[in-house]
mmCIF file of C-alpha atoms in Angstrom:
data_model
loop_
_atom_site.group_PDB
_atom_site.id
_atom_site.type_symbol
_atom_site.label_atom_id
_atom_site.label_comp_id
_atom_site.label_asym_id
_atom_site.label_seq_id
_atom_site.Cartn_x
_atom_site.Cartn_y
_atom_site.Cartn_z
ATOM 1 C CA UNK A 1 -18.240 -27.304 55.505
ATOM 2 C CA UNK A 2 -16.031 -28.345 58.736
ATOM 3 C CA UNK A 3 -16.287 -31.866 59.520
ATOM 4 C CA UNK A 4 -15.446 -33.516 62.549
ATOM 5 C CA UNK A 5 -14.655 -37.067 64.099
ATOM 6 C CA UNK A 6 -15.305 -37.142 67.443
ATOM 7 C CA UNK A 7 -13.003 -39.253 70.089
ATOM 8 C CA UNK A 8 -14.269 -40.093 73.664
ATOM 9 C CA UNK A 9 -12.305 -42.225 76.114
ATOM 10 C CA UNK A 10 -12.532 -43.622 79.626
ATOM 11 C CA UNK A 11 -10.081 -45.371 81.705
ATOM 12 C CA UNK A 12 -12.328 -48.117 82.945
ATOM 13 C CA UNK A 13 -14.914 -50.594 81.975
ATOM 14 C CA UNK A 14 -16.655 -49.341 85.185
ATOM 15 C CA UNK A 15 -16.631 -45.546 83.648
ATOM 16 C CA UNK A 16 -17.631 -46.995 80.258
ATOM 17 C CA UNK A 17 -21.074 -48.510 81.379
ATOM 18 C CA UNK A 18 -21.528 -45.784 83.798
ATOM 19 C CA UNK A 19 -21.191 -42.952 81.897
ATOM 20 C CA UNK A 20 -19.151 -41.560 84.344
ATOM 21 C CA UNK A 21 -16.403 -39.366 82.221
ATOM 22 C CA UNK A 22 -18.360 -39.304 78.815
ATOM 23 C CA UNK A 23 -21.244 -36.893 79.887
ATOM 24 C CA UNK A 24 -18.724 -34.752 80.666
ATOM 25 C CA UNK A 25 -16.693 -35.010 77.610
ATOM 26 C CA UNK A 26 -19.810 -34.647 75.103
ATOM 27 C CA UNK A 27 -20.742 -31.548 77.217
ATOM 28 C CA UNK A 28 -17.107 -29.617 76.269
ATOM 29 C CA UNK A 29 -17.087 -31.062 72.912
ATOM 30 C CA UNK A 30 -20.795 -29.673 72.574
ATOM 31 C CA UNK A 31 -19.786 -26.175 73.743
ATOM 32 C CA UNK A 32 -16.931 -26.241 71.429
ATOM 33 C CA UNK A 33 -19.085 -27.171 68.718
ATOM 34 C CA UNK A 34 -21.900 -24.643 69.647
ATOM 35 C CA UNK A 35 -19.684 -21.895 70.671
ATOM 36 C CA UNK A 36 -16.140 -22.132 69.149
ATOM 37 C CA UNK A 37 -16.716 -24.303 65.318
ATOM 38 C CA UNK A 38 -17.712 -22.764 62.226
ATOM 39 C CA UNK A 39 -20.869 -23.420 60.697
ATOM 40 C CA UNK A 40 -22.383 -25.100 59.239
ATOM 41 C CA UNK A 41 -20.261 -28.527 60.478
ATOM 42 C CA UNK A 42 -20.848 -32.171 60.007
ATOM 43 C CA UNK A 43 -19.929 -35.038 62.514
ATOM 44 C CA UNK A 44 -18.781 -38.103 60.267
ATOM 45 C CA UNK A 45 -18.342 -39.915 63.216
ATOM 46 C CA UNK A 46 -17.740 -40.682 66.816
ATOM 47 C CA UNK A 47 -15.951 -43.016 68.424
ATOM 48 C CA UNK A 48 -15.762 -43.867 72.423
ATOM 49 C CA UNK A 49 -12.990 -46.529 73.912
ATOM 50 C CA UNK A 50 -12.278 -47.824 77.374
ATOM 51 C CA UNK A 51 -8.668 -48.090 77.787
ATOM 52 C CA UNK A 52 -6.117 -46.414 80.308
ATOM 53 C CA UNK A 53 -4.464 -43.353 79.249
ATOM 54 C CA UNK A 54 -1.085 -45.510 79.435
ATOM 55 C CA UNK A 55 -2.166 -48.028 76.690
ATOM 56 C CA UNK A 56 -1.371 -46.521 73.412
ATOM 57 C CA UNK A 57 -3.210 -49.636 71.605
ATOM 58 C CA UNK A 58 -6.452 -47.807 70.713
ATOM 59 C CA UNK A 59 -8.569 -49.795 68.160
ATOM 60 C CA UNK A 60 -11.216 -47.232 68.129
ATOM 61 C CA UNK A 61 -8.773 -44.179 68.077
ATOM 62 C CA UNK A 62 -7.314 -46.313 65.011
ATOM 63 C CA UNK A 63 -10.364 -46.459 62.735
ATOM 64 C CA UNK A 64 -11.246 -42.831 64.079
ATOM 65 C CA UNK A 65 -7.801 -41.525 62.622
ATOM 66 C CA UNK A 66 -8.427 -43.124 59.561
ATOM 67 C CA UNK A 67 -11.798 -41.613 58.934
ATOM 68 C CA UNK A 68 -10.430 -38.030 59.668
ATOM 69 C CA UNK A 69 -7.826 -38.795 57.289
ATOM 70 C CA UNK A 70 -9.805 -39.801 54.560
ATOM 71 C CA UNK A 71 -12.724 -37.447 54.539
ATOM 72 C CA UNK A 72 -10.379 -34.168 55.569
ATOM 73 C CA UNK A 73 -12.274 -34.095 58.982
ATOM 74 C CA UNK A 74 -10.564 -33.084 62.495
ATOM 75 C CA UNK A 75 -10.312 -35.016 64.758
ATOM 76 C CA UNK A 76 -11.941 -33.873 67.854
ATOM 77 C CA UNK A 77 -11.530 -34.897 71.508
ATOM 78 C CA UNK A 78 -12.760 -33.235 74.796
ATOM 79 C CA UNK A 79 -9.144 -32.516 76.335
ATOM 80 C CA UNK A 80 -5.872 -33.363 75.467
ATOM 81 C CA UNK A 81 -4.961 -36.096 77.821
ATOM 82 C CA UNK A 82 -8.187 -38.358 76.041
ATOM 83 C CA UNK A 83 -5.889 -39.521 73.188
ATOM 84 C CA UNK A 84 -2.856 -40.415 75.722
ATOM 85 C CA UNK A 85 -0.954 -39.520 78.772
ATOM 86 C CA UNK A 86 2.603 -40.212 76.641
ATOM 87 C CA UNK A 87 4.050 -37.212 75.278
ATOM 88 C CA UNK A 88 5.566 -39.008 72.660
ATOM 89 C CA UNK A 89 2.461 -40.783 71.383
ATOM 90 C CA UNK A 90 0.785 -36.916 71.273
ATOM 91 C CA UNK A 91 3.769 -35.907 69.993
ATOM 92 C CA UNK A 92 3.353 -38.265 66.963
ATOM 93 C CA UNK A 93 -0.043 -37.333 65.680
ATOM 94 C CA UNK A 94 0.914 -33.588 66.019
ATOM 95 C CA UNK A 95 3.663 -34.321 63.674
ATOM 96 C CA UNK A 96 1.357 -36.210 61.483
ATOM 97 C CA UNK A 97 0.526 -34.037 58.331
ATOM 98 C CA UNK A 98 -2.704 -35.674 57.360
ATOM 99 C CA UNK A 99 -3.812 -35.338 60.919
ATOM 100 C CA UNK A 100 -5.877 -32.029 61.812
ATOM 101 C CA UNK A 101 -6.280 -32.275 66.055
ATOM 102 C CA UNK A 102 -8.943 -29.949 67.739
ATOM 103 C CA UNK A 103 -9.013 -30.002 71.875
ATOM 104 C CA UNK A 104 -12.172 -28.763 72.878
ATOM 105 C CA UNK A 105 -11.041 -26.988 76.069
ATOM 106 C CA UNK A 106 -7.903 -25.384 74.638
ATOM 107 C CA UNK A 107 -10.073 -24.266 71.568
ATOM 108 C CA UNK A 108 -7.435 -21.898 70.148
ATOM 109 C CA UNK A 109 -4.456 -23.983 70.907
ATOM 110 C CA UNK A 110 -2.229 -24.775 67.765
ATOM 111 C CA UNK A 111 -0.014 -27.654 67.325
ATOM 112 C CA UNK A 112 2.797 -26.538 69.032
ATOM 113 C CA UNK A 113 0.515 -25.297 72.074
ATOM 114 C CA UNK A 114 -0.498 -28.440 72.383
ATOM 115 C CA UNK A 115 2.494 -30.377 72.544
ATOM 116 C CA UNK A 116 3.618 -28.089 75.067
ATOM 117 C CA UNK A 117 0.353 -28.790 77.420
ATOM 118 C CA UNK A 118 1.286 -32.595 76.629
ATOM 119 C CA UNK A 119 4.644 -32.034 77.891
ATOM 120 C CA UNK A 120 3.770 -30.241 81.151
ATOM 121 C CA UNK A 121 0.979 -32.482 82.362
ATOM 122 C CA UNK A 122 3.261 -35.327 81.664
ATOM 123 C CA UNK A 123 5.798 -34.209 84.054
ATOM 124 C CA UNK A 124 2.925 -33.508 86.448
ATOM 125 C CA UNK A 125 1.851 -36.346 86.668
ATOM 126 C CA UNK A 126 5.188 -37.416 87.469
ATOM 127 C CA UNK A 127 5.419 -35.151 90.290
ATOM 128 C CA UNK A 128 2.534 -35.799 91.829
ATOM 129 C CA UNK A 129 3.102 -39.745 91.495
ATOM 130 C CA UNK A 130 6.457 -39.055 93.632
ATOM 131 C CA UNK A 131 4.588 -36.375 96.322
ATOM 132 C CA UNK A 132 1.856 -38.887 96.964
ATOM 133 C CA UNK A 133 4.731 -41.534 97.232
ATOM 134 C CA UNK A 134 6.699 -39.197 99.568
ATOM 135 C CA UNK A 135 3.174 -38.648 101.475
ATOM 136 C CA UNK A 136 2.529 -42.346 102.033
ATOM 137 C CA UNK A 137 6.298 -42.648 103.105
ATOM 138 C CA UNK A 138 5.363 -39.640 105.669
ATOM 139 C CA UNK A 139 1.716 -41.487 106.874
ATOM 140 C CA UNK A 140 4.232 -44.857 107.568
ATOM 141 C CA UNK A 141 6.618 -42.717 109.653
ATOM 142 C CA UNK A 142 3.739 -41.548 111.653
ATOM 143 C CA UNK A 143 2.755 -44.868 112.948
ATOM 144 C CA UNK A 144 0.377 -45.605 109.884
ATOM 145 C CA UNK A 145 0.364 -49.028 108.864
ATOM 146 C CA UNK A 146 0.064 -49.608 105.786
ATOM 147 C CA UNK A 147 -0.748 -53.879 105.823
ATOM 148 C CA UNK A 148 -4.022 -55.516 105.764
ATOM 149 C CA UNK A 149 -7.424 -54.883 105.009
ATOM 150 C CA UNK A 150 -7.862 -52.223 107.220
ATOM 151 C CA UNK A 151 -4.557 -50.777 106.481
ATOM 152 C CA UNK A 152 -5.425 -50.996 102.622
ATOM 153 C CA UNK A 153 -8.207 -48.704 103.179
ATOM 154 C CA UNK A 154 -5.465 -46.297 105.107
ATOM 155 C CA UNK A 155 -3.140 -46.345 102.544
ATOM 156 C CA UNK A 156 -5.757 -45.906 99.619
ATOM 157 C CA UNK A 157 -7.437 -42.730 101.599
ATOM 158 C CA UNK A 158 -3.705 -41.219 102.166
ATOM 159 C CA UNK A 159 -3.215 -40.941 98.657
ATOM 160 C CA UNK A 160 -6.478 -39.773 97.753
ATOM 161 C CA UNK A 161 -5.755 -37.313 100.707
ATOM 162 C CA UNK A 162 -2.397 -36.090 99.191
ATOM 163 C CA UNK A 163 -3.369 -36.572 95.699
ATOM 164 C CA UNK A 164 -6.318 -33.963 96.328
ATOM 165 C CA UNK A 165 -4.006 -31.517 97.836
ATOM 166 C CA UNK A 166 -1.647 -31.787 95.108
ATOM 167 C CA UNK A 167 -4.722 -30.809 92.556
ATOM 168 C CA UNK A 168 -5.514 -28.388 95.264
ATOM 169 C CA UNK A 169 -1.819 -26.505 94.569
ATOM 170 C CA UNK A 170 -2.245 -27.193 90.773
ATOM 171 C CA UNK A 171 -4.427 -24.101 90.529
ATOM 172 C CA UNK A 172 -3.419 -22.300 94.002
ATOM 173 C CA UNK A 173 -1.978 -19.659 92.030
ATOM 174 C CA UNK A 174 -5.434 -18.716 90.534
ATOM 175 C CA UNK A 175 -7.727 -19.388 93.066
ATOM 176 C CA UNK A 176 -5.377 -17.437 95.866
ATOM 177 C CA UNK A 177 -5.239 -14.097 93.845
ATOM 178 C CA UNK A 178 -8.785 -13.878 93.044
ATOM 179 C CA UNK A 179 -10.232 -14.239 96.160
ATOM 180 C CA UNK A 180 -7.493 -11.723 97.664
ATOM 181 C CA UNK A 181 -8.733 -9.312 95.173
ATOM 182 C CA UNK A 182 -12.438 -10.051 96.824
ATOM 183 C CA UNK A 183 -13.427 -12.258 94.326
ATOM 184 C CA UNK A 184 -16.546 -14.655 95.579
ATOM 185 C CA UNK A 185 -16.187 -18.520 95.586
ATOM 186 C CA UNK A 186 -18.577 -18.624 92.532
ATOM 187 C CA UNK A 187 -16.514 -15.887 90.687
ATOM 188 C CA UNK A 188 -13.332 -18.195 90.717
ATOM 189 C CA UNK A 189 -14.843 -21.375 89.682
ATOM 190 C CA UNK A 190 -16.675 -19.243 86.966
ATOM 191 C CA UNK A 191 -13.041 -17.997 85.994
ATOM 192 C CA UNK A 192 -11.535 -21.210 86.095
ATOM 193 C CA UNK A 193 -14.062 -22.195 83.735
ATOM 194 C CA UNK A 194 -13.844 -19.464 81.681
ATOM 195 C CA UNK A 195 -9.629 -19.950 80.938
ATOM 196 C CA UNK A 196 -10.614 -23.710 80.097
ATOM 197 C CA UNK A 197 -8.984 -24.827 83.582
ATOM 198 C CA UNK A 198 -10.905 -28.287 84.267
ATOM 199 C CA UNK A 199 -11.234 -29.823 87.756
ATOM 200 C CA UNK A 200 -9.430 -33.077 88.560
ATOM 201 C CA UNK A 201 -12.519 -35.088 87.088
ATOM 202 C CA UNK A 202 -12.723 -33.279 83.898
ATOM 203 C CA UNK A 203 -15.300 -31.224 84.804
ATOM 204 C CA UNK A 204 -16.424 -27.824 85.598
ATOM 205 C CA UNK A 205 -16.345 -25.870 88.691
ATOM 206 C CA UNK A 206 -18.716 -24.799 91.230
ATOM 207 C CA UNK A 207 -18.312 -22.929 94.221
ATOM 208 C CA UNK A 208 -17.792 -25.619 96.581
ATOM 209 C CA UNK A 209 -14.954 -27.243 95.075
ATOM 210 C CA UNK A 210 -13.328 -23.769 95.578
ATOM 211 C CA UNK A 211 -14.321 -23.831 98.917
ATOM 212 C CA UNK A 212 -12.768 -26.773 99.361
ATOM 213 C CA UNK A 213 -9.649 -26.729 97.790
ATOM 214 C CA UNK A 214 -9.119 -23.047 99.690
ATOM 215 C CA UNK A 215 -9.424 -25.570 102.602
ATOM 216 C CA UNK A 216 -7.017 -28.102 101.869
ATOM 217 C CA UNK A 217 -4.513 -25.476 100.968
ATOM 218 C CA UNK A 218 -4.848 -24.018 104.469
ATOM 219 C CA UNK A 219 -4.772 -27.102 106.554
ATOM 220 C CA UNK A 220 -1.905 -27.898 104.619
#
């Protein structure tokens, strides 16, 4: 029988009494489980922590290791970037013998897959920490003040602004060629879904996101 130990995390203590990131983990890790697992399976545990993706101190992702160690189990998680957002810490419990990983999104993926993923969103990341930089710098040169209260609440919606445009180009060349070839809005997001392609939340997609990250990408 497959076991599993499930892994959840949220950023903040905010998302952690919410909810807000965990219903949508538990719903990939559910249609992994339903639609991807072999069965019968077992859950031998689960295990949910509140800590940045930066912080590689993880007492729950600790004892949650060590139970998928000793009872043979895998250790399951929604997406990759739930255990870290360091390469090198992913890196680590790929190379891990005792360690069997399972991403629920990339449901196929093998080890080496999945260090690749690790490595790409990593320098992602990066690149969209220096664009929304670059676009702040811009928003400054325009006259934008970025001092103050009021000029807090500038700066914060500038990189919101750019750092939804920069998810917006993260799957232009998807969304683009699909609706040239007449697909609807609702057949994208349906494909996005389909290739495992989550939206910047985490979640799934519906029509209107497309709709709106069509329009970001033109006003751009």
């Amino acid at each position: 029988m497959q076991r599993y130990v499930i892994y959840r995390r949220v950023s903040t203590e905010e998302q952690g009494k919410s909810g807000l990131g965990l219903a949508a983990q538990d719903r990939d890790i559910q249609l992994y489980l339903e639609g991807y697992s072999e069965a019968p399976y077992e859950v031998v545990g689960e295990f949910t922590e509140v800590r940045t993706g930066s912080d590689d101190k993880r007492p729950e992702l600790a004892i949650a290791l060590e139970l998928a160690k000793r009872t043979g189990a895998e250790l399951l998680v929604s997406k990759i970037d739930r255990l870290s957002r360091r390469v090198s810490f992913i890196a680590a419990l790929l190379e891990d013998p005792k360690v069997q990983l399972r991403v629920a999104s990339m449901p196929s993926a093998d080890k080496f897959q999945l260090h690749i993923y690790a490595a790409l969103a990593e320098q992602e990341r990066e690149f969209i920490s220096l664009r929304t930089k670059a676009a702040l710098a811009e928003a400054k040169k325009r006259g934008v003040v970025l001092g103050g209260l009021r000029d807090k609440t500038n700066k914060r919606n500038a990189a919101l602004q750019a750092k939804a445009l920069e998810g917006a180009k993260t799957v232009e060349g998807i969304v683009r060629p699909l609706r040239e070839a007449g697909k609807t809005l609702r057949q994208v997001a349906e494909e996005l879904n389909r290739a495992g392609v989550p939206t910047a939340r985490g979640g799934r997609w519906q029509a209107s996101q497309i709709k709106r990250v069509l329009e970001r990408l033109d006003a751009a």
